[in-house]
Amino acid sequence: MIWHLDLTLLFLIVIIAIAAITVRDLLSAIMLLCAYSFLMAVVWVEMHSVDVAFTEAAVGAGATTAFLIAALSRTKRWEKK
Amino acid sequence: MNSKTRGMGGGKGGDVIVETVARLMVPFIQLFGLYVIIHGAGGPGGGFQGGVIIASSFVLYVVAFGIVKAGNRFSEAKNIALFSTGVYLYAGVGLLCIICGLAFSAEFLNYGYIPLTHHFEENRALGMDLVEVGIGITVMAVITSIFFNLVWKREGEEVEGED
């Protein structure tokens, strides 16, 4: 474990998570959640837990993003004020 | 499917580049999914991850060719048949373990007692692979089914607020 890399990644993850819940554009929020999942997968690999990282990358960054975009295509893109 | 619906819900797909890339990529993604399922016992991966990867190849197919073509090829009935097949494979291997191991100690999913080969350890590895294949089939069919149901815009259904 390299703690500098861990700290940087976790800091980025927190920033992305805050951005995902504050952004108005829902498509941007979905893409930020995708980036969140991907960075989380990198953190899992960093912690030598490759199996969890695999699941996170396949489900979090792949399937969930597709589901959310498919759900967004049924509704409005912009959040109401 | 009228011309008002477009994108993933529409009948028509995208342009030539997307279609060609998808046509090239889908078999390799599925091959990678099978690799992940088969190598799940010894390394990272497994039935769940491989199933998700194979399902994401169907997601790519829908993005490139539209839901109508994909839905015709991979219908709801086939989906239901596939995910019950996976569950039956999982439970069937477990019950086979109980039946074959009655003389020793009847344990659910103790793969060593399946008489596939002469070695206990080899039986255990083969049984584990069978269970992983069952999990992979179920996960693939369920995730594809969820995605298709989310994307599919049925006839006469009002699409609200598409901007």
PDB file of N, CA and C in Angstrom, chain B residues 111-160:
ATOM      1  N   TYR B 111     -18.549 -30.556  -3.599  1.00  0.00           N
ATOM      2  CA  TYR B 111     -18.397 -31.031  -4.983  1.00  0.00           C
ATOM      3  C   TYR B 111     -17.610 -32.320  -5.112  1.00  0.00           C
ATOM      4  N   GLY B 112     -16.839 -32.655  -4.128  1.00  0.00           N
ATOM      5  CA  GLY B 112     -15.936 -33.789  -4.262  1.00  0.00           C
ATOM      6  C   GLY B 112     -16.626 -35.107  -4.498  1.00  0.00           C
ATOM      7  N   TYR B 113     -17.904 -35.230  -4.122  1.00  0.00           N
ATOM      8  CA  TYR B 113     -18.581 -36.517  -4.227  1.00  0.00           C
ATOM      9  C   TYR B 113     -19.223 -36.763  -5.577  1.00  0.00           C
ATOM     10  N   ILE B 114     -19.176 -35.744  -6.496  1.00  0.00           N
ATOM     11  CA  ILE B 114     -19.734 -35.979  -7.827  1.00  0.00           C
ATOM     12  C   ILE B 114     -18.788 -36.904  -8.585  1.00  0.00           C
ATOM     13  N   PRO B 115     -19.285 -38.025  -9.109  1.00  0.00           N
ATOM     14  CA  PRO B 115     -18.360 -38.984  -9.747  1.00  0.00           C
ATOM     15  C   PRO B 115     -18.022 -38.603 -11.188  1.00  0.00           C
ATOM     16  N   LEU B 116     -17.360 -37.479 -11.398  1.00  0.00           N
ATOM     17  CA  LEU B 116     -16.962 -37.092 -12.751  1.00  0.00           C
ATOM     18  C   LEU B 116     -15.617 -37.710 -13.114  1.00  0.00           C
ATOM     19  N   THR B 117     -14.653 -37.591 -12.217  1.00  0.00           N
ATOM     20  CA  THR B 117     -13.352 -38.237 -12.438  1.00  0.00           C
ATOM     21  C   THR B 117     -13.057 -39.102 -11.224  1.00  0.00           C
ATOM     22  N   HIS B 118     -11.829 -39.658 -11.183  1.00  0.00           N
ATOM     23  CA  HIS B 118     -11.504 -40.554 -10.084  1.00  0.00           C
ATOM     24  C   HIS B 118     -10.915 -39.827  -8.889  1.00  0.00           C
ATOM     25  N   HIS B 119     -10.528 -38.528  -9.102  1.00  0.00           N
ATOM     26  CA  HIS B 119      -9.870 -37.820  -8.014  1.00  0.00           C
ATOM     27  C   HIS B 119     -10.842 -36.876  -7.327  1.00  0.00           C
ATOM     28  N   PHE B 120     -10.778 -36.864  -6.031  1.00  0.00           N
ATOM     29  CA  PHE B 120     -11.661 -36.024  -5.222  1.00  0.00           C
ATOM     30  C   PHE B 120     -11.448 -34.547  -5.548  1.00  0.00           C
ATOM     31  N   GLU B 121     -10.159 -34.140  -5.669  1.00  0.00           N
ATOM     32  CA  GLU B 121      -9.854 -32.728  -5.881  1.00  0.00           C
ATOM     33  C   GLU B 121     -10.310 -32.269  -7.264  1.00  0.00           C
ATOM     34  N   GLU B 122     -10.124 -33.163  -8.258  1.00  0.00           N
ATOM     35  CA  GLU B 122     -10.551 -32.814  -9.615  1.00  0.00           C
ATOM     36  C   GLU B 122     -12.071 -32.672  -9.678  1.00  0.00           C
ATOM     37  N   ASN B 123     -12.774 -33.576  -8.993  1.00  0.00           N
ATOM     38  CA  ASN B 123     -14.232 -33.454  -8.894  1.00  0.00           C
ATOM     39  C   ASN B 123     -14.625 -32.126  -8.295  1.00  0.00           C
ATOM     40  N   ARG B 124     -13.888 -31.740  -7.264  1.00  0.00           N
ATOM     41  CA  ARG B 124     -14.210 -30.492  -6.578  1.00  0.00           C
ATOM     42  C   ARG B 124     -14.041 -29.309  -7.537  1.00  0.00           C
ATOM     43  N   ALA B 125     -12.943 -29.296  -8.324  1.00  0.00           N
ATOM     44  CA  ALA B 125     -12.708 -28.192  -9.265  1.00  0.00           C
ATOM     45  C   ALA B 125     -13.783 -28.158 -10.344  1.00  0.00           C
ATOM     46  N   LEU B 126     -14.139 -29.353 -10.880  1.00  0.00           N
ATOM     47  CA  LEU B 126     -15.149 -29.385 -11.948  1.00  0.00           C
ATOM     48  C   LEU B 126     -16.521 -28.953 -11.430  1.00  0.00           C
ATOM     49  N   GLY B 127     -16.861 -29.400 -10.208  1.00  0.00           N
ATOM     50  CA  GLY B 127     -18.147 -29.002  -9.642  1.00  0.00           C
ATOM     51  C   GLY B 127     -18.223 -27.508  -9.399  1.00  0.00           C
ATOM     52  N   MET B 128     -17.098 -26.940  -8.956  1.00  0.00           N
ATOM     53  CA  MET B 128     -17.056 -25.494  -8.736  1.00  0.00           C
ATOM     54  C   MET B 128     -17.278 -24.756 -10.050  1.00  0.00           C
ATOM     55  N   ASP B 129     -16.648 -25.253 -11.126  1.00  0.00           N
ATOM     56  CA  ASP B 129     -16.837 -24.610 -12.436  1.00  0.00           C
ATOM     57  C   ASP B 129     -18.286 -24.703 -12.889  1.00  0.00           C
ATOM     58  N   LEU B 130     -18.927 -25.861 -12.651  1.00  0.00           N
ATOM     59  CA  LEU B 130     -20.340 -26.008 -13.040  1.00  0.00           C
ATOM     60  C   LEU B 130     -21.211 -24.999 -12.315  1.00  0.00           C
ATOM     61  N   VAL B 131     -20.955 -24.835 -10.996  1.00  0.00           N
ATOM     62  CA  VAL B 131     -21.741 -23.879 -10.218  1.00  0.00           C
ATOM     63  C   VAL B 131     -21.504 -22.456 -10.720  1.00  0.00           C
ATOM     64  N   GLU B 132     -20.242 -22.157 -11.071  1.00  0.00           N
ATOM     65  CA  GLU B 132     -19.931 -20.817 -11.579  1.00  0.00           C
ATOM     66  C   GLU B 132     -20.656 -20.555 -12.898  1.00  0.00           C
ATOM     67  N   VAL B 133     -20.731 -21.591 -13.756  1.00  0.00           N
ATOM     68  CA  VAL B 133     -21.448 -21.425 -15.022  1.00  0.00           C
ATOM     69  C   VAL B 133     -22.919 -21.139 -14.767  1.00  0.00           C
ATOM     70  N   GLY B 134     -23.506 -21.840 -13.777  1.00  0.00           N
ATOM     71  CA  GLY B 134     -24.904 -21.583 -13.443  1.00  0.00           C
ATOM     72  C   GLY B 134     -25.125 -20.157 -12.962  1.00  0.00           C
ATOM     73  N   ILE B 135     -24.231 -19.686 -12.070  1.00  0.00           N
ATOM     74  CA  ILE B 135     -24.340 -18.310 -11.579  1.00  0.00           C
ATOM     75  C   ILE B 135     -24.203 -17.331 -12.737  1.00  0.00           C
ATOM     76  N   GLY B 136     -23.235 -17.609 -13.636  1.00  0.00           N
ATOM     77  CA  GLY B 136     -22.998 -16.701 -14.762  1.00  0.00           C
ATOM     78  C   GLY B 136     -24.205 -16.589 -15.664  1.00  0.00           C
ATOM     79  N   ILE B 137     -24.847 -17.726 -15.974  1.00  0.00           N
ATOM     80  CA  ILE B 137     -26.030 -17.698 -16.841  1.00  0.00           C
ATOM     81  C   ILE B 137     -27.133 -16.873 -16.194  1.00  0.00           C
ATOM     82  N   THR B 138     -27.364 -17.106 -14.886  1.00  0.00           N
ATOM     83  CA  THR B 138     -28.445 -16.381 -14.208  1.00  0.00           C
ATOM     84  C   THR B 138     -28.186 -14.883 -14.177  1.00  0.00           C
ATOM     85  N   VAL B 139     -26.971 -14.496 -13.797  1.00  0.00           N
ATOM     86  CA  VAL B 139     -26.663 -13.065 -13.686  1.00  0.00           C
ATOM     87  C   VAL B 139     -26.765 -12.388 -15.049  1.00  0.00           C
ATOM     88  N   MET B 140     -26.235 -13.056 -16.089  1.00  0.00           N
ATOM     89  CA  MET B 140     -26.309 -12.490 -17.428  1.00  0.00           C
ATOM     90  C   MET B 140     -27.760 -12.248 -17.844  1.00  0.00           C
ATOM     91  N   ALA B 141     -28.620 -13.271 -17.637  1.00  0.00           N
ATOM     92  CA  ALA B 141     -30.011 -13.144 -18.088  1.00  0.00           C
ATOM     93  C   ALA B 141     -30.758 -12.096 -17.278  1.00  0.00           C
ATOM     94  N   VAL B 142     -30.513 -12.034 -15.956  1.00  0.00           N
ATOM     95  CA  VAL B 142     -31.258 -11.085 -15.126  1.00  0.00           C
ATOM     96  C   VAL B 142     -30.847  -9.660 -15.450  1.00  0.00           C
ATOM     97  N   ILE B 143     -29.552  -9.410 -15.614  1.00  0.00           N
ATOM     98  CA  ILE B 143     -29.109  -8.037 -15.886  1.00  0.00           C
ATOM     99  C   ILE B 143     -29.550  -7.607 -17.279  1.00  0.00           C
ATOM    100  N   THR B 144     -29.484  -8.520 -18.261  1.00  0.00           N
ATOM    101  CA  THR B 144     -29.989  -8.188 -19.595  1.00  0.00           C
ATOM    102  C   THR B 144     -31.476  -7.891 -19.554  1.00  0.00           C
ATOM    103  N   SER B 145     -32.211  -8.676 -18.769  1.00  0.00           N
ATOM    104  CA  SER B 145     -33.660  -8.483 -18.668  1.00  0.00           C
ATOM    105  C   SER B 145     -33.984  -7.127 -18.040  1.00  0.00           C
ATOM    106  N   ILE B 146     -33.261  -6.763 -16.966  1.00  0.00           N
ATOM    107  CA  ILE B 146     -33.493  -5.467 -16.316  1.00  0.00           C
ATOM    108  C   ILE B 146     -33.203  -4.341 -17.301  1.00  0.00           C
ATOM    109  N   PHE B 147     -32.087  -4.454 -18.020  1.00  0.00           N
ATOM    110  CA  PHE B 147     -31.720  -3.383 -18.948  1.00  0.00           C
ATOM    111  C   PHE B 147     -32.735  -3.267 -20.079  1.00  0.00           C
ATOM    112  N   PHE B 148     -33.152  -4.394 -20.638  1.00  0.00           N
ATOM    113  CA  PHE B 148     -34.124  -4.346 -21.737  1.00  0.00           C
ATOM    114  C   PHE B 148     -35.442  -3.734 -21.265  1.00  0.00           C
ATOM    115  N   ASN B 149     -35.868  -4.104 -20.057  1.00  0.00           N
ATOM    116  CA  ASN B 149     -37.124  -3.558 -19.557  1.00  0.00           C
ATOM    117  C   ASN B 149     -37.026  -2.069 -19.277  1.00  0.00           C
ATOM    118  N   LEU B 150     -35.811  -1.596 -18.890  1.00  0.00           N
ATOM    119  CA  LEU B 150     -35.646  -0.163 -18.664  1.00  0.00           C
ATOM    120  C   LEU B 150     -35.662   0.596 -19.981  1.00  0.00           C
ATOM    121  N   VAL B 151     -35.056   0.017 -21.020  1.00  0.00           N
ATOM    122  CA  VAL B 151     -34.875   0.745 -22.274  1.00  0.00           C
ATOM    123  C   VAL B 151     -36.127   0.695 -23.133  1.00  0.00           C
ATOM    124  N   TRP B 152     -36.818  -0.446 -23.122  1.00  0.00           N
ATOM    125  CA  TRP B 152     -37.897  -0.684 -24.067  1.00  0.00           C
ATOM    126  C   TRP B 152     -39.016   0.327 -23.895  1.00  0.00           C
ATOM    127  N   LYS B 153     -39.325   1.039 -24.991  1.00  0.00           N
ATOM    128  CA  LYS B 153     -40.481   1.937 -24.975  1.00  0.00           C
ATOM    129  C   LYS B 153     -41.595   1.241 -25.727  1.00  0.00           C
ATOM    130  N   ARG B 154     -42.657   0.912 -25.012  1.00  0.00           N
ATOM    131  CA  ARG B 154     -43.714   0.124 -25.637  1.00  0.00           C
ATOM    132  C   ARG B 154     -44.602   0.999 -26.510  1.00  0.00           C
ATOM    133  N   GLU B 155     -45.365   0.343 -27.380  1.00  0.00           N
ATOM    134  CA  GLU B 155     -46.259   1.050 -28.301  1.00  0.00           C
ATOM    135  C   GLU B 155     -47.297   1.830 -27.520  1.00  0.00           C
ATOM    136  N   GLY B 156     -47.528   3.065 -27.929  1.00  0.00           N
ATOM    137  CA  GLY B 156     -48.574   3.866 -27.332  1.00  0.00           C
ATOM    138  C   GLY B 156     -48.234   4.434 -25.977  1.00  0.00           C
ATOM    139  N   GLU B 157     -47.049   4.158 -25.501  1.00  0.00           N
ATOM    140  CA  GLU B 157     -46.689   4.683 -24.185  1.00  0.00           C
ATOM    141  C   GLU B 157     -46.192   6.115 -24.336  1.00  0.00           C
ATOM    142  N   GLU B 158     -46.657   6.990 -23.436  1.00  0.00           N
ATOM    143  CA  GLU B 158     -46.299   8.402 -23.534  1.00  0.00           C
ATOM    144  C   GLU B 158     -44.894   8.614 -22.972  1.00  0.00           C
ATOM    145  N   VAL B 159     -44.024   9.185 -23.792  1.00  0.00           N
ATOM    146  CA  VAL B 159     -42.680   9.510 -23.328  1.00  0.00           C
ATOM    147  C   VAL B 159     -42.700  10.914 -22.763  1.00  0.00           C
ATOM    148  N   GLU B 160     -42.462  11.037 -21.485  1.00  0.00           N
ATOM    149  CA  GLU B 160     -42.629  12.355 -20.878  1.00  0.00           C
ATOM    150  C   GLU B 160     -41.301  13.107 -20.813  1.00  0.00           C
TER     151      GLU B 160
END
